[in-house]
GROMACS .gro file of C-alpha atoms in nm:
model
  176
    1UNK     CA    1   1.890  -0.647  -1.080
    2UNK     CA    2   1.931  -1.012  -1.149
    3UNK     CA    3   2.305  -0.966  -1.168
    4UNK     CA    4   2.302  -0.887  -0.817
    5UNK     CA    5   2.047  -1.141  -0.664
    6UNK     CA    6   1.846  -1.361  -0.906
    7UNK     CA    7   1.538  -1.550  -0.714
    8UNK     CA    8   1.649  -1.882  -0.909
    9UNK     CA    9   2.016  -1.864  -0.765
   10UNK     CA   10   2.094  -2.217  -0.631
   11UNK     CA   11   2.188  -2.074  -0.334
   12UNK     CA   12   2.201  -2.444  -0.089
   13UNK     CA   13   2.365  -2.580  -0.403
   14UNK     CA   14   2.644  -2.344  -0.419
   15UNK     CA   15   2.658  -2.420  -0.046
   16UNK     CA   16   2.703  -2.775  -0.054
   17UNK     CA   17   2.912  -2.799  -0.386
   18UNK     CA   18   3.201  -2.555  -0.212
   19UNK     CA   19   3.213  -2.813   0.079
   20UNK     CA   20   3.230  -3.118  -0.189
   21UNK     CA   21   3.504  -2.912  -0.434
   22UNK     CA   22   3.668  -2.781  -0.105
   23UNK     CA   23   3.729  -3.194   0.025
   24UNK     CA   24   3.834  -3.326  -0.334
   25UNK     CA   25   4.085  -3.025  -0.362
   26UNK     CA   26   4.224  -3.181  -0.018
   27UNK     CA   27   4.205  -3.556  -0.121
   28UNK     CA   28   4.348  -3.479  -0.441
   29UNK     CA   29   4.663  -3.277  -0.321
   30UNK     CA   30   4.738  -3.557  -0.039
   31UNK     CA   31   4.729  -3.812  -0.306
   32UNK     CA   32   4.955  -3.584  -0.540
   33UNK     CA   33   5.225  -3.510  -0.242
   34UNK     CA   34   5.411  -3.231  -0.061
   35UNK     CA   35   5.585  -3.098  -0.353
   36UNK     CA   36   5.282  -3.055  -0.546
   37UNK     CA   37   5.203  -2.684  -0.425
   38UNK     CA   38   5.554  -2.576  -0.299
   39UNK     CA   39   5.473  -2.257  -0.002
   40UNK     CA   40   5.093  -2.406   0.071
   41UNK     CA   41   4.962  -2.713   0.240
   42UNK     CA   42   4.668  -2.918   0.070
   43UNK     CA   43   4.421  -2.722   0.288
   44UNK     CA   44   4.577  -2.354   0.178
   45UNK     CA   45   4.585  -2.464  -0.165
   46UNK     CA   46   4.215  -2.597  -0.151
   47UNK     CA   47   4.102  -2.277  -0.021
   48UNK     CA   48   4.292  -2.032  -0.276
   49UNK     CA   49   4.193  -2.254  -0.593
   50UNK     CA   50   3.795  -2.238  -0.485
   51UNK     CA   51   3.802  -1.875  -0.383
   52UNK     CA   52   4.001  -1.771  -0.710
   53UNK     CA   53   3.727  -2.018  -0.901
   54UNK     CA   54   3.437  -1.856  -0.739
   55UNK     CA   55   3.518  -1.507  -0.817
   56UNK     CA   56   3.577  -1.609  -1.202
   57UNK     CA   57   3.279  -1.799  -1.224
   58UNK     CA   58   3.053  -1.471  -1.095
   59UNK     CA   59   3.283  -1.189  -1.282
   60UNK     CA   60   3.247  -1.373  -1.636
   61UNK     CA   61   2.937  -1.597  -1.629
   62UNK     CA   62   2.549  -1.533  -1.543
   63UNK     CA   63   2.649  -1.568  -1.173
   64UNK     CA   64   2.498  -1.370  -0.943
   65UNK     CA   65   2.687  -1.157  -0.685
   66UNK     CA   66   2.461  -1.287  -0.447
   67UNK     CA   67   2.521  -1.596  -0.571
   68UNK     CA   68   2.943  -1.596  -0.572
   69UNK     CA   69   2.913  -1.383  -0.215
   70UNK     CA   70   2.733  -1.713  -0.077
   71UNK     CA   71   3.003  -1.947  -0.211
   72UNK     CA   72   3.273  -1.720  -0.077
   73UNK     CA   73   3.137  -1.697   0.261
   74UNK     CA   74   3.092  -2.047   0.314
   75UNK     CA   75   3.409  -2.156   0.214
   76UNK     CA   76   3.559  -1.886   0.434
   77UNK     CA   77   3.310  -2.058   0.700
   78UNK     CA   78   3.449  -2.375   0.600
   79UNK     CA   79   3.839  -2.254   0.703
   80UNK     CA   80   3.715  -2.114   0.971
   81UNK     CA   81   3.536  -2.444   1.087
   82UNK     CA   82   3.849  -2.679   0.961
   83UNK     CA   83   4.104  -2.450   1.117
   84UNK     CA   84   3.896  -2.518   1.423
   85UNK     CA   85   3.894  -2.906   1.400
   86UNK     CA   86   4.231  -2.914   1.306
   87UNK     CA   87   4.355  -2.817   1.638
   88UNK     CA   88   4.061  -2.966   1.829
   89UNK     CA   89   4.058  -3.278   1.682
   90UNK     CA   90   4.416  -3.416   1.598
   91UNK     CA   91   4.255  -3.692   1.362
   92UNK     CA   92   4.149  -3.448   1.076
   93UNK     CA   93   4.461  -3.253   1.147
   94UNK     CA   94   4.603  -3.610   1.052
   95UNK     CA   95   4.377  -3.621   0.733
   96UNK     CA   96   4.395  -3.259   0.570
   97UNK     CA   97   4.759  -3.170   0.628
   98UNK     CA   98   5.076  -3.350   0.500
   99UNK     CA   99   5.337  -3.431   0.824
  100UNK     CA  100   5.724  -3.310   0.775
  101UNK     CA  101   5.948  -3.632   0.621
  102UNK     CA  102   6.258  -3.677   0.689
  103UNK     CA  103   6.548  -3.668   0.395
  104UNK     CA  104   6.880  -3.723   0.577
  105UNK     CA  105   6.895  -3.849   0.940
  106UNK     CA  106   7.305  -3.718   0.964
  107UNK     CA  107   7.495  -3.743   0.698
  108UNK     CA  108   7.287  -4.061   0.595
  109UNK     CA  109   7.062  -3.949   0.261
  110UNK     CA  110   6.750  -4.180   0.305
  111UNK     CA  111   6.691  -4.295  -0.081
  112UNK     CA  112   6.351  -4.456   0.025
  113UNK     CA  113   6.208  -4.142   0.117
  114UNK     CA  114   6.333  -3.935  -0.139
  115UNK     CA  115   6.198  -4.180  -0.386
  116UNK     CA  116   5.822  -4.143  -0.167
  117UNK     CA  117   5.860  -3.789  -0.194
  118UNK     CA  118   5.954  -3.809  -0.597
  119UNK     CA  119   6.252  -3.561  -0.500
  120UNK     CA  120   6.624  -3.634  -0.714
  121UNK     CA  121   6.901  -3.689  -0.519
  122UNK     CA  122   7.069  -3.381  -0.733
  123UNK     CA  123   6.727  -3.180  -0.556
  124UNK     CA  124   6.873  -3.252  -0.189
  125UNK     CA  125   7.231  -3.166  -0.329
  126UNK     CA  126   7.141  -2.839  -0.404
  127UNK     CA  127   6.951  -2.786  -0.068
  128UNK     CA  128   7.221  -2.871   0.085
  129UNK     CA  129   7.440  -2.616  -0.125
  130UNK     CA  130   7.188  -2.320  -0.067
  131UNK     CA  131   7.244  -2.422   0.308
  132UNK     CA  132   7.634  -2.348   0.294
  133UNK     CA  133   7.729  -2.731   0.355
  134UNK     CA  134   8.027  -2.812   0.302
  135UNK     CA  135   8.092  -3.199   0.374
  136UNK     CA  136   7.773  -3.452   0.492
  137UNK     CA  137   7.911  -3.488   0.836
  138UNK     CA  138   7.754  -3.127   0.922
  139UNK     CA  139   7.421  -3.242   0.862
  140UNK     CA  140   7.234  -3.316   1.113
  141UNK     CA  141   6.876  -3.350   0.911
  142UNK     CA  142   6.711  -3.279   0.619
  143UNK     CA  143   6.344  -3.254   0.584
  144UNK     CA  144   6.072  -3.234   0.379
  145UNK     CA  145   5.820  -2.961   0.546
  146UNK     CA  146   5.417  -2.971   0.496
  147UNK     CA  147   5.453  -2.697   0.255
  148UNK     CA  148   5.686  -2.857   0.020
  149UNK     CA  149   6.003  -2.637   0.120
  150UNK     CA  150   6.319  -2.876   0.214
  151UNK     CA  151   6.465  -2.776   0.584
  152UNK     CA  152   6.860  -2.803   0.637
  153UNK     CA  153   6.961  -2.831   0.966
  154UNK     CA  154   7.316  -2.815   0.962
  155UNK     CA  155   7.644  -2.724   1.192
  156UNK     CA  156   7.853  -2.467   1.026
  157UNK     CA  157   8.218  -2.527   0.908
  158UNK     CA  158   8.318  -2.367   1.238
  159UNK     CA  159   8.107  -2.493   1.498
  160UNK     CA  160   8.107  -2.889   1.462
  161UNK     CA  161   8.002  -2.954   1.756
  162UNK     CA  162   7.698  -2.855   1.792
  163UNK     CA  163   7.439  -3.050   1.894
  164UNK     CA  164   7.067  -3.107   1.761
  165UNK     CA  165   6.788  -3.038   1.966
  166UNK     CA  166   6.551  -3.353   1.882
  167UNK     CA  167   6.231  -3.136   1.968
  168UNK     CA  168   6.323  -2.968   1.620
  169UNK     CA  169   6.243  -3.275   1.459
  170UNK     CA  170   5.905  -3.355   1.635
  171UNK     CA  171   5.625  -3.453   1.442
  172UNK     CA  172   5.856  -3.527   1.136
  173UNK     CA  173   5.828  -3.874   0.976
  174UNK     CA  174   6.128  -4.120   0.978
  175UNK     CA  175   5.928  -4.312   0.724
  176UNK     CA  176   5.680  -4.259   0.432
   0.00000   0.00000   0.00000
């Protein structure tokens, strides 16, 4: 039965080393940048890594189930409780997830900010192709979402003058 609950399981261990792992999985993809995990912010990518850890660790080692059930349920405790402060408190929100940057403000390509964001000028080219863009003067903006996709908001060929809506650009950085 030990492979299902062994009395010598470090059970407050495994509870406070998912919290630790959990944080340096979040510092460490902030410090790496949005295009590190393209599709997941830091805090989806921190989750998926531990959980996929977790269940390794107790399927192929002397881990109990007890043990890796423990360690699962407190990091899902620990999204749960995040998730939480993330909308209560707009400082962590700040802290665990990445904000939008801007790429092009019109048809102006901001270099600095592709350099920040270690993205080629030849990346935003091709964005802009997948996007149907035919000249610069259609773009309104380009940016950099949280999850590391690239946003083209554009007016087609036929409707030039169309206007942007600046609330689709709230919350996005002008700046690194």
């Amino acid at each position: 039965m030990d492979w299902i609950y062994s009395t010598d399981d470090p059970l407050l261990q495994t509870l406070a080393g998912s919290l630790m792992i959990f944080i340096v999985v979040i510092i460490l993809t902030r410090i790496i940048g949005l295009r590190s995990f393209a599709k997941f912010t830091a805090y989806d990518f921190a989750f998926t890594i531990a959980i996929g850890s977790i269940i390794s660790s107790t399927l192929t080692s002397s881990t109990s189930i007890a043990h890796g059930s423990v360690a699962v349920g407190a990091l899902l405790i620990l999204t749960f409780i995040f998730s939480y402060l993330q909308r209560a408190v707009p400082a962590i929100n700040k802290l665990i997830s990445n904000k939008p940057l801007l790429l092009m403000d019109g048809s102006t390509i901001l270099e600095e900010n592709l350099k920040y964001a270690r993205i080629e000028k030849g990346q935003l080219i091709a964005k802009l192709r997948e996007a149907n863009v035919l000249k610069y003067e259609q773009v309104e903006a380009v940016v950099l979402e949280s999850t590391g996709d690239i946003s083209v908001l554009h007016t087609s060929s036929s409707d030039d003058d169309g206007v942007l809506n600046k609330s689709l650009l709230e919350g996005v950085r002008k700046t690194p």
